[in-house]
Coordinates of C-alpha atoms in Angstrom, one line a residue:
X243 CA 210.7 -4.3 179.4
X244 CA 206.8 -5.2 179.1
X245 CA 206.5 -3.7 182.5
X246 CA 208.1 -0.3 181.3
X247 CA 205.3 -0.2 178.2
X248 CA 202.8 -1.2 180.7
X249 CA 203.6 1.8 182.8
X250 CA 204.2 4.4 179.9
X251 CA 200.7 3.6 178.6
X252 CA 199.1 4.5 182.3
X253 CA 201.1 7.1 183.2
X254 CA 200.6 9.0 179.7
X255 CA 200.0 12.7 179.9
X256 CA 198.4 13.1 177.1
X257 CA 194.7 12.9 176.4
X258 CA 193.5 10.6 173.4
X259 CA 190.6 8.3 172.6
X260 CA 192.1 5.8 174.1
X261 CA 193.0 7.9 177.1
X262 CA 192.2 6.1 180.5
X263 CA 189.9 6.9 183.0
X264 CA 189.5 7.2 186.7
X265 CA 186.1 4.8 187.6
X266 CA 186.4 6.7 191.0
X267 CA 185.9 10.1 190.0
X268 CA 182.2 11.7 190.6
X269 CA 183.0 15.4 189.5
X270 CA 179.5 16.5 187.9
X271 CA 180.9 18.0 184.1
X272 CA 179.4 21.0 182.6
X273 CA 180.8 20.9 179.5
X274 CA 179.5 18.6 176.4
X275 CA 181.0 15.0 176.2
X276 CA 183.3 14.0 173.6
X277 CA 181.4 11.2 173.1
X278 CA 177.5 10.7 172.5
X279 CA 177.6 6.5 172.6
X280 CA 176.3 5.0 176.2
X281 CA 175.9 1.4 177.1
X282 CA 172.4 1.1 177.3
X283 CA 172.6 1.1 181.2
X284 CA 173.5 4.1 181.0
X285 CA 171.8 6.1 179.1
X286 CA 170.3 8.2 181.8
X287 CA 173.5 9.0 183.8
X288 CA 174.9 12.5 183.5
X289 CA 178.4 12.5 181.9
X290 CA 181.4 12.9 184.5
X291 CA 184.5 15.0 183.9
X292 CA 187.1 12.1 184.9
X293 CA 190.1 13.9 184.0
X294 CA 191.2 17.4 184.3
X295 CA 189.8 19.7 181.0
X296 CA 188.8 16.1 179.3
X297 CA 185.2 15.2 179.1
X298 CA 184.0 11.9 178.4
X299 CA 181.4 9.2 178.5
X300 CA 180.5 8.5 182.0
X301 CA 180.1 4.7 180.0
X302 CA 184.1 4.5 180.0
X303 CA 183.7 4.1 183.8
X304 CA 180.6 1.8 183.9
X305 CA 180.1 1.2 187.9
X306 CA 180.6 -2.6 187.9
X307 CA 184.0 -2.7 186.2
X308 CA 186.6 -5.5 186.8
X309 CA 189.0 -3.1 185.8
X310 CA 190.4 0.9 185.1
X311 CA 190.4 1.0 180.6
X312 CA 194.2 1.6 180.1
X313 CA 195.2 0.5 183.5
X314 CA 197.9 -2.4 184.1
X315 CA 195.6 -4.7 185.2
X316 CA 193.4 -3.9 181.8
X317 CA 195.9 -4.7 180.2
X318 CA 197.1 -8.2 181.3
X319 CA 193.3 -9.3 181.8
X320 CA 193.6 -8.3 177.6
X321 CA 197.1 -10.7 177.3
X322 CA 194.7 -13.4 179.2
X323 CA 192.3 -13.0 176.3
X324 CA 194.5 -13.4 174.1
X325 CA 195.9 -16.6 175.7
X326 CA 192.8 -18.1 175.6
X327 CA 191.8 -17.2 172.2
X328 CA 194.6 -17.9 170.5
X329 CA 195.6 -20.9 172.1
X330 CA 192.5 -22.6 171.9
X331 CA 191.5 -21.6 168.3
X332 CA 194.9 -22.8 166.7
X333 CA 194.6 -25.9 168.5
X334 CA 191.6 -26.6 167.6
X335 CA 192.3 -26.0 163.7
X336 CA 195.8 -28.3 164.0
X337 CA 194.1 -31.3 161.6
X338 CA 193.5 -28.4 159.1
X339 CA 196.8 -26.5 159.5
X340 CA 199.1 -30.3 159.8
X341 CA 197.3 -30.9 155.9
X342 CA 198.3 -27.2 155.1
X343 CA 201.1 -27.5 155.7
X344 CA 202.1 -30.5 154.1
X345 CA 200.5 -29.5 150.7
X346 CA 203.3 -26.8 151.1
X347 CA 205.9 -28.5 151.6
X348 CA 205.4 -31.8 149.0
X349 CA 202.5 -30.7 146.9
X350 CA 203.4 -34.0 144.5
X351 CA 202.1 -36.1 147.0
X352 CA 199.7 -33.9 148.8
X353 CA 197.7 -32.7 145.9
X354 CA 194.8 -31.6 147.4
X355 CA 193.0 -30.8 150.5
X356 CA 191.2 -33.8 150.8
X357 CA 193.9 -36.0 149.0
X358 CA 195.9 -34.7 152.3
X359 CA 193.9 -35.9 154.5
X360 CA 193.4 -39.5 153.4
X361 CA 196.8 -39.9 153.0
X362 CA 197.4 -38.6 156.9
X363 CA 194.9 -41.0 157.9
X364 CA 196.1 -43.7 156.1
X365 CA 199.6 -43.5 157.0
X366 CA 198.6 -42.4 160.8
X367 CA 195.0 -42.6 161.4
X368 CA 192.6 -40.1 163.1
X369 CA 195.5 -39.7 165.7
X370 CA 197.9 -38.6 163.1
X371 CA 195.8 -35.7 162.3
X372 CA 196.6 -33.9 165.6
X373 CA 200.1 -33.9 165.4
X374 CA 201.8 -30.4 167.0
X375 CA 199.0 -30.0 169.1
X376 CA 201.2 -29.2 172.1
X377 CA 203.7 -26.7 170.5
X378 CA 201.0 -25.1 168.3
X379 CA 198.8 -24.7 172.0
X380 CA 201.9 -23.3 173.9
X381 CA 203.3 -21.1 170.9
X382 CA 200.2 -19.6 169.6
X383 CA 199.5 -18.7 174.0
X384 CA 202.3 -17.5 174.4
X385 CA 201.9 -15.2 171.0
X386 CA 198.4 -14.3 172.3
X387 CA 199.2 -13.1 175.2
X388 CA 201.7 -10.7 173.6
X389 CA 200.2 -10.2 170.4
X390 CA 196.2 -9.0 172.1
X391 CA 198.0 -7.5 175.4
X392 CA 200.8 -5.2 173.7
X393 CA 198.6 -4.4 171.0
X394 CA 196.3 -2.1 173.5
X395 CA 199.6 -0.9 175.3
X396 CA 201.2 0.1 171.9
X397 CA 198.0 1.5 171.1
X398 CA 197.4 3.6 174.3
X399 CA 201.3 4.7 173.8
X400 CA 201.2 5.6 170.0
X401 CA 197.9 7.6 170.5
X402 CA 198.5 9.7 173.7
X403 CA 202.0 10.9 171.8
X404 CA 200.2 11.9 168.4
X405 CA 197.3 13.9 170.6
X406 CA 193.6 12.9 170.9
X407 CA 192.8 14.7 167.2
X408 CA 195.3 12.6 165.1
X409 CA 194.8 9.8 166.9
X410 CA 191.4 9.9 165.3
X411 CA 192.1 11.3 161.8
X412 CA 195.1 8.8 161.5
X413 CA 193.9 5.6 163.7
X414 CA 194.0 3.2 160.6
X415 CA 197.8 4.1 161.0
X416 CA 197.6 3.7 164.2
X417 CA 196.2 0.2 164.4
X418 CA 198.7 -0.7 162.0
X419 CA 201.8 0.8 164.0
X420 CA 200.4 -0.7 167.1
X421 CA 199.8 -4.4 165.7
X422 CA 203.4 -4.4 164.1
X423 CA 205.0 -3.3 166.9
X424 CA 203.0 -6.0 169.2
X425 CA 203.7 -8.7 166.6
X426 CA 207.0 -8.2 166.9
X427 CA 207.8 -9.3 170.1
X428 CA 204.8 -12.1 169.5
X429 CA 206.6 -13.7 166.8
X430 CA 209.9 -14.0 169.6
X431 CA 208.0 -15.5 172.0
X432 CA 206.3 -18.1 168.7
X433 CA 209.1 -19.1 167.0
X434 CA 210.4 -22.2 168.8
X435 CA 207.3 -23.5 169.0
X436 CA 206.3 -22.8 165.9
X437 CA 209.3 -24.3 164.3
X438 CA 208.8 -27.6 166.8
X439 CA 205.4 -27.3 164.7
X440 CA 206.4 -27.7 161.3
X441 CA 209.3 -30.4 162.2
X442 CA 206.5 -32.7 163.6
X443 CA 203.7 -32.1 161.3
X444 CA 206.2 -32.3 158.1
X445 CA 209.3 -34.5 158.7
X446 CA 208.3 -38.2 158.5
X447 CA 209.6 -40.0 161.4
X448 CA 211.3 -37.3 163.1
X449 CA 209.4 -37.2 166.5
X450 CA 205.3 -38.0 167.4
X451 CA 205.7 -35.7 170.2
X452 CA 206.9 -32.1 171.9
X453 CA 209.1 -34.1 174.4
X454 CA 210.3 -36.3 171.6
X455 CA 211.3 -33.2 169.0
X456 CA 213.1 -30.6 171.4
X457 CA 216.1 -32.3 172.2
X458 CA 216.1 -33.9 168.9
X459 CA 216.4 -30.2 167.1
X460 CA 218.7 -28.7 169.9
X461 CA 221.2 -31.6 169.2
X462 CA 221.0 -31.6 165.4
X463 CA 221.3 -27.5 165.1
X464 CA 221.6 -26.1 168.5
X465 CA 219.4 -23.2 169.4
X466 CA 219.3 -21.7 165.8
X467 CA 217.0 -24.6 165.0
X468 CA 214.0 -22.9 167.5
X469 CA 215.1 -19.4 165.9
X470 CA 216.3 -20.1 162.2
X471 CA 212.2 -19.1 160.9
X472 CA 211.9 -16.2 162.8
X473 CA 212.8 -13.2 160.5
X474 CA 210.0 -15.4 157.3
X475 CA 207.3 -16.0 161.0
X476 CA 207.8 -12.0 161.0
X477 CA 207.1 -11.4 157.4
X478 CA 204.0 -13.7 157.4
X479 CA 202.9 -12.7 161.1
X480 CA 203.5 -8.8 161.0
X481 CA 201.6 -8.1 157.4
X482 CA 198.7 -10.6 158.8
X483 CA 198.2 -8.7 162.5
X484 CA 198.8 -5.7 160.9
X485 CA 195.6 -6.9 158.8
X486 CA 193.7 -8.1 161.3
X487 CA 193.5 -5.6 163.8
X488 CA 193.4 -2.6 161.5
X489 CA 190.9 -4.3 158.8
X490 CA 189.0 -5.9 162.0
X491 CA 188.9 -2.2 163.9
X492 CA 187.8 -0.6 160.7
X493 CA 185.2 -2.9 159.2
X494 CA 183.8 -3.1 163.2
X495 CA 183.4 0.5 162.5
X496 CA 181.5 0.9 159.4
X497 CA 179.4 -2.0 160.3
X498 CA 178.0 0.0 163.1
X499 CA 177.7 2.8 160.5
X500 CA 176.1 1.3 157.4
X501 CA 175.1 -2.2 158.4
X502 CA 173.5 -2.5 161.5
X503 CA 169.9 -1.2 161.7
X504 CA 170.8 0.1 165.3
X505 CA 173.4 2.1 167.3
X506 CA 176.2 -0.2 169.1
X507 CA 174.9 0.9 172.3
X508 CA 171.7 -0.2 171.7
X509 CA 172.8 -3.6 170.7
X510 CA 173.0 -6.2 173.7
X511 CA 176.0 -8.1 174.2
X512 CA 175.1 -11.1 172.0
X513 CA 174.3 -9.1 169.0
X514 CA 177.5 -6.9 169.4
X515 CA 179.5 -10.6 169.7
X516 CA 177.6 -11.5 166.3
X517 CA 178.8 -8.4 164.5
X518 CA 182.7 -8.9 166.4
X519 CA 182.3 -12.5 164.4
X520 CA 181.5 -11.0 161.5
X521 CA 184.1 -8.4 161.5
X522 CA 186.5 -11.2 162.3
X523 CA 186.0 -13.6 159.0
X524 CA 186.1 -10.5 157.2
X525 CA 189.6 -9.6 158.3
X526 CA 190.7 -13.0 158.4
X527 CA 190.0 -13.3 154.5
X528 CA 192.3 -10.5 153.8
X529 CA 195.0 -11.3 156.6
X530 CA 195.4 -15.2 155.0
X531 CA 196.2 -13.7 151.1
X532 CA 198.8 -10.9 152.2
X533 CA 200.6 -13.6 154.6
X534 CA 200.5 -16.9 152.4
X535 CA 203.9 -16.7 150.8
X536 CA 205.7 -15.9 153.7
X537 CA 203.9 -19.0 155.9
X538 CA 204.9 -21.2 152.7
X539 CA 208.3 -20.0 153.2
X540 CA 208.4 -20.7 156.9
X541 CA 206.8 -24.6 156.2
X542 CA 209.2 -25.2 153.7
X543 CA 212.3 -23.7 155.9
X544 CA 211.5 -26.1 158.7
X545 CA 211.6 -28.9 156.9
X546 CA 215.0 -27.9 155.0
X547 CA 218.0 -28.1 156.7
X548 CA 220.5 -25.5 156.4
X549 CA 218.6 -24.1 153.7
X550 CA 217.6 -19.9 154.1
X551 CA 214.6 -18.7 153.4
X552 CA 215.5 -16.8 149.8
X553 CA 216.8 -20.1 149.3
X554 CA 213.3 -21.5 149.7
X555 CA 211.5 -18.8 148.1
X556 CA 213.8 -19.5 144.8
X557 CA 213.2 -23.2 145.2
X558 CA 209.4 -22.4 145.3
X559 CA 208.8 -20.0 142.9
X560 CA 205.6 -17.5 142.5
X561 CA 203.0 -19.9 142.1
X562 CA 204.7 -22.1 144.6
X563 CA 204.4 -19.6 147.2
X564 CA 200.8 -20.0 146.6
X565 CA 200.1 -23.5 147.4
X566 CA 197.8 -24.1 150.1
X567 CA 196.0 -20.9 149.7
X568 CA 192.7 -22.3 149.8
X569 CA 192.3 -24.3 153.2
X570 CA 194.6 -21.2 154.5
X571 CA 191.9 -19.1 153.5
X572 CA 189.3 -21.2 155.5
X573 CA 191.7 -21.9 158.3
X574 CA 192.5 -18.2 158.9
X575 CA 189.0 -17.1 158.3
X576 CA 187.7 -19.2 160.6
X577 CA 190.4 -18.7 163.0
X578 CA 190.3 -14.8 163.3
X579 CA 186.8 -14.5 163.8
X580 CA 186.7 -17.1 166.7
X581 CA 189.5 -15.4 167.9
X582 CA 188.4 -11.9 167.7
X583 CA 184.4 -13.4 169.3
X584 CA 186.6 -14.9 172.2
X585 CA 188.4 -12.0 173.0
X586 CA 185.6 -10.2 172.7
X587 CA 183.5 -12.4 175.4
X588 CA 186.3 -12.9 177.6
X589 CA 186.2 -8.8 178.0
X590 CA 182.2 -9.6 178.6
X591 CA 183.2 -12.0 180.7
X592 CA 185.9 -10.2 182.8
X593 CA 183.4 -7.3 182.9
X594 CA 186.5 -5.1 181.3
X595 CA 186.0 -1.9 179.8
X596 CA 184.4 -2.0 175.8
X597 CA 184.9 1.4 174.7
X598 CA 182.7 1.9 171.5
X599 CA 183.7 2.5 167.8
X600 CA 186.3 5.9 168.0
X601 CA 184.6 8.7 167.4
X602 CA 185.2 12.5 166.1
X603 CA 186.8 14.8 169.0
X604 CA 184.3 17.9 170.0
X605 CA 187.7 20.2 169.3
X606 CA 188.2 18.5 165.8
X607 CA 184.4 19.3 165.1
X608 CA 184.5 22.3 165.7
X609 CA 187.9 22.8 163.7
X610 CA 186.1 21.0 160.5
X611 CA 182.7 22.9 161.2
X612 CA 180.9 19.5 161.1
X613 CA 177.6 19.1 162.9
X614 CA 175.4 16.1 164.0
X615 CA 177.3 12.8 163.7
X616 CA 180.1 12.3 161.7

């Protein structure tokens, strides 16, 4: 199935923003670019027509390259990425998200942030505190590398079909279509983990390791028990990755535009990492609020058996919904902008393709009449 999105993306026929581009092609263009931002090694070199009636930036085909922007292999070496930025960041939060979670899920006893973590370390020591390390380090992969990867397929797909013009007068819908639709199949590939997760970190005595829990939940519940949280993981995952990439692509965008005293492609790489991390904490902010009563639910579910998730809600109520907000907040804060710098330097890394901020088509310019930048 992946490989079937993988090849609609390339083979797309029509042209977009996000439309790829041949690095071999050398045909001199004599018609204007559609876009004026260059790397700044490339400020010099003449723009290159690199597909039939489509002018771009020569700087979509940088000589140097690891890969062909909206090729296959772009588009795994973005799911590797995502591995690696996902994974590690939620690992490294597990202390914070095991105290999280328990504050959700018996806020009597856990009354506070700090209150939740000297009772873990009384009860368990400094060892307690990483408890569901292993299923939060191969769930939150394996979600990466679906969540980051299908993201730029289902971005490449949804933009080619809608045309180059209202891919850019619409791409805040666009993000959001192409996030959901990656989170979906994300949250799939999550939810046993994720529910391994919450039975560790939240069920006294049930099991101190992965090993230990899986065939403890498979013979108490069967398979449902890896599967029972996945409709509330959607409603807390979709709404947040629906935040994160479109509040993350846009704020990226009108940092370049209002904040930073310079164009992107005059930034070097650090500085453009800087303003990736900055972009990131600001999304995070916004993805932890909308998604809080849904990860409340999805706590609280794991720990209840046979219990659904309106049954949980109910049990809860509003403000219970809400509990936990606060070290959520600096959890996913924290989390989205590493995540989003990593991704970012991993493409550095990798040498992919970093096509700048979108910008206005030359036929939709001329349509509006507008002049100079947009």
């Amino acid at each position: 199935m992946f490989k079937s999105l993988f090849d609609a993306a390339q083979n797309s026929t029509f042209k977009s923003p996000f439309t790829s581009v041949n690095c071999q092609a050398a045909t001199p263009a004599s018609a204007p670019t559609s876009s004026a931002v260059v790397t700044p090694a490339l400020k010099d070199v003449t723009p290159r027509q690199l597909t039939p009636n489509h002018n771009i930036a020569a700087a979509a085909a940088i000589e140097g390259d690891s890969c062909e922007f909206g090729s296959n292999h772009y588009f795994l070496l973005c799911g590797l990425g995502g591995i690696i930025s996902c994974g590690s960041t939620h690992t490294m939060v597990v202390p914070l998200d095991l105290v999280k979670c328990r504050l959700q899920v018996d806020p009597a006893k856990y009354k506070s942030v700090f209150t939740g973590f000297r009772i873990s370390m009384a009860e368990e020591g400094v060892r307690g505190l990483a408890k569901g390390w292993a299923p939060t380090f191969i769930g939150y992969s394996m979600q990466g590398l679906c969540k980051f990867g299908l993201y730029e397929v289902f971005k490449k797909i949804y933009g080619d079909a809608i045309g180059e013009e209202n891919a850019f007068l619409y791409r805040t819908g666009l993000y959001l279509a192409a996030s959901a639709s990656a989170e979906f199949f994300a949250d799939i590939a999550l939810a046993p983990m994720e529910a391994a997760k919450v039975k560790i970190q939240t069920t006294p005595g049930f099991a101190k390791t992965l090993r230990e829990a899986l065939p403890k939940m498979t013979a108490q519940e069967g398979v449902t028990a890896f599967y029972k949280g996945l409709v509330p993981l959607w409603m807390r995952q979709i709404p947040y990755t629906m935040m994160k990439f479109a509040c993350f692509e846009r704020t990226l965008e009108l940092l370049y535009k209002y904040v930073v005293p310079k164009p992107r492609a005059d930034c070097t790489k650090g500085e453009q990492l800087v303003v990736t991390f900055a972009a990131g904490y600001i999304a995070g902010v916004f993805c932890a609020i909308v998604s809080h009563p849904a990860d409340t639910v999805v706590s609280k579910l794991n720990q209840a058996k046979g219990a659904s998730a309106l049954d949980v809600a109910k049990q809860l109520g509003w403000s219970g919904l809400w509990g936990g907000l606060v070290p959520r907040i600096v959890m996913i804060g924290t989390l989205t902008a590493a995540q989003w710098f990593i991704y970012d330097a991993v493409k550095v890394a990798l040498r992919m393709p970093r096509p700048p901020p979108p910008e206005m088509p030359e036929s939709l310019k001329k349509k509006l009449g507008v002049t100079g930048e947009q």
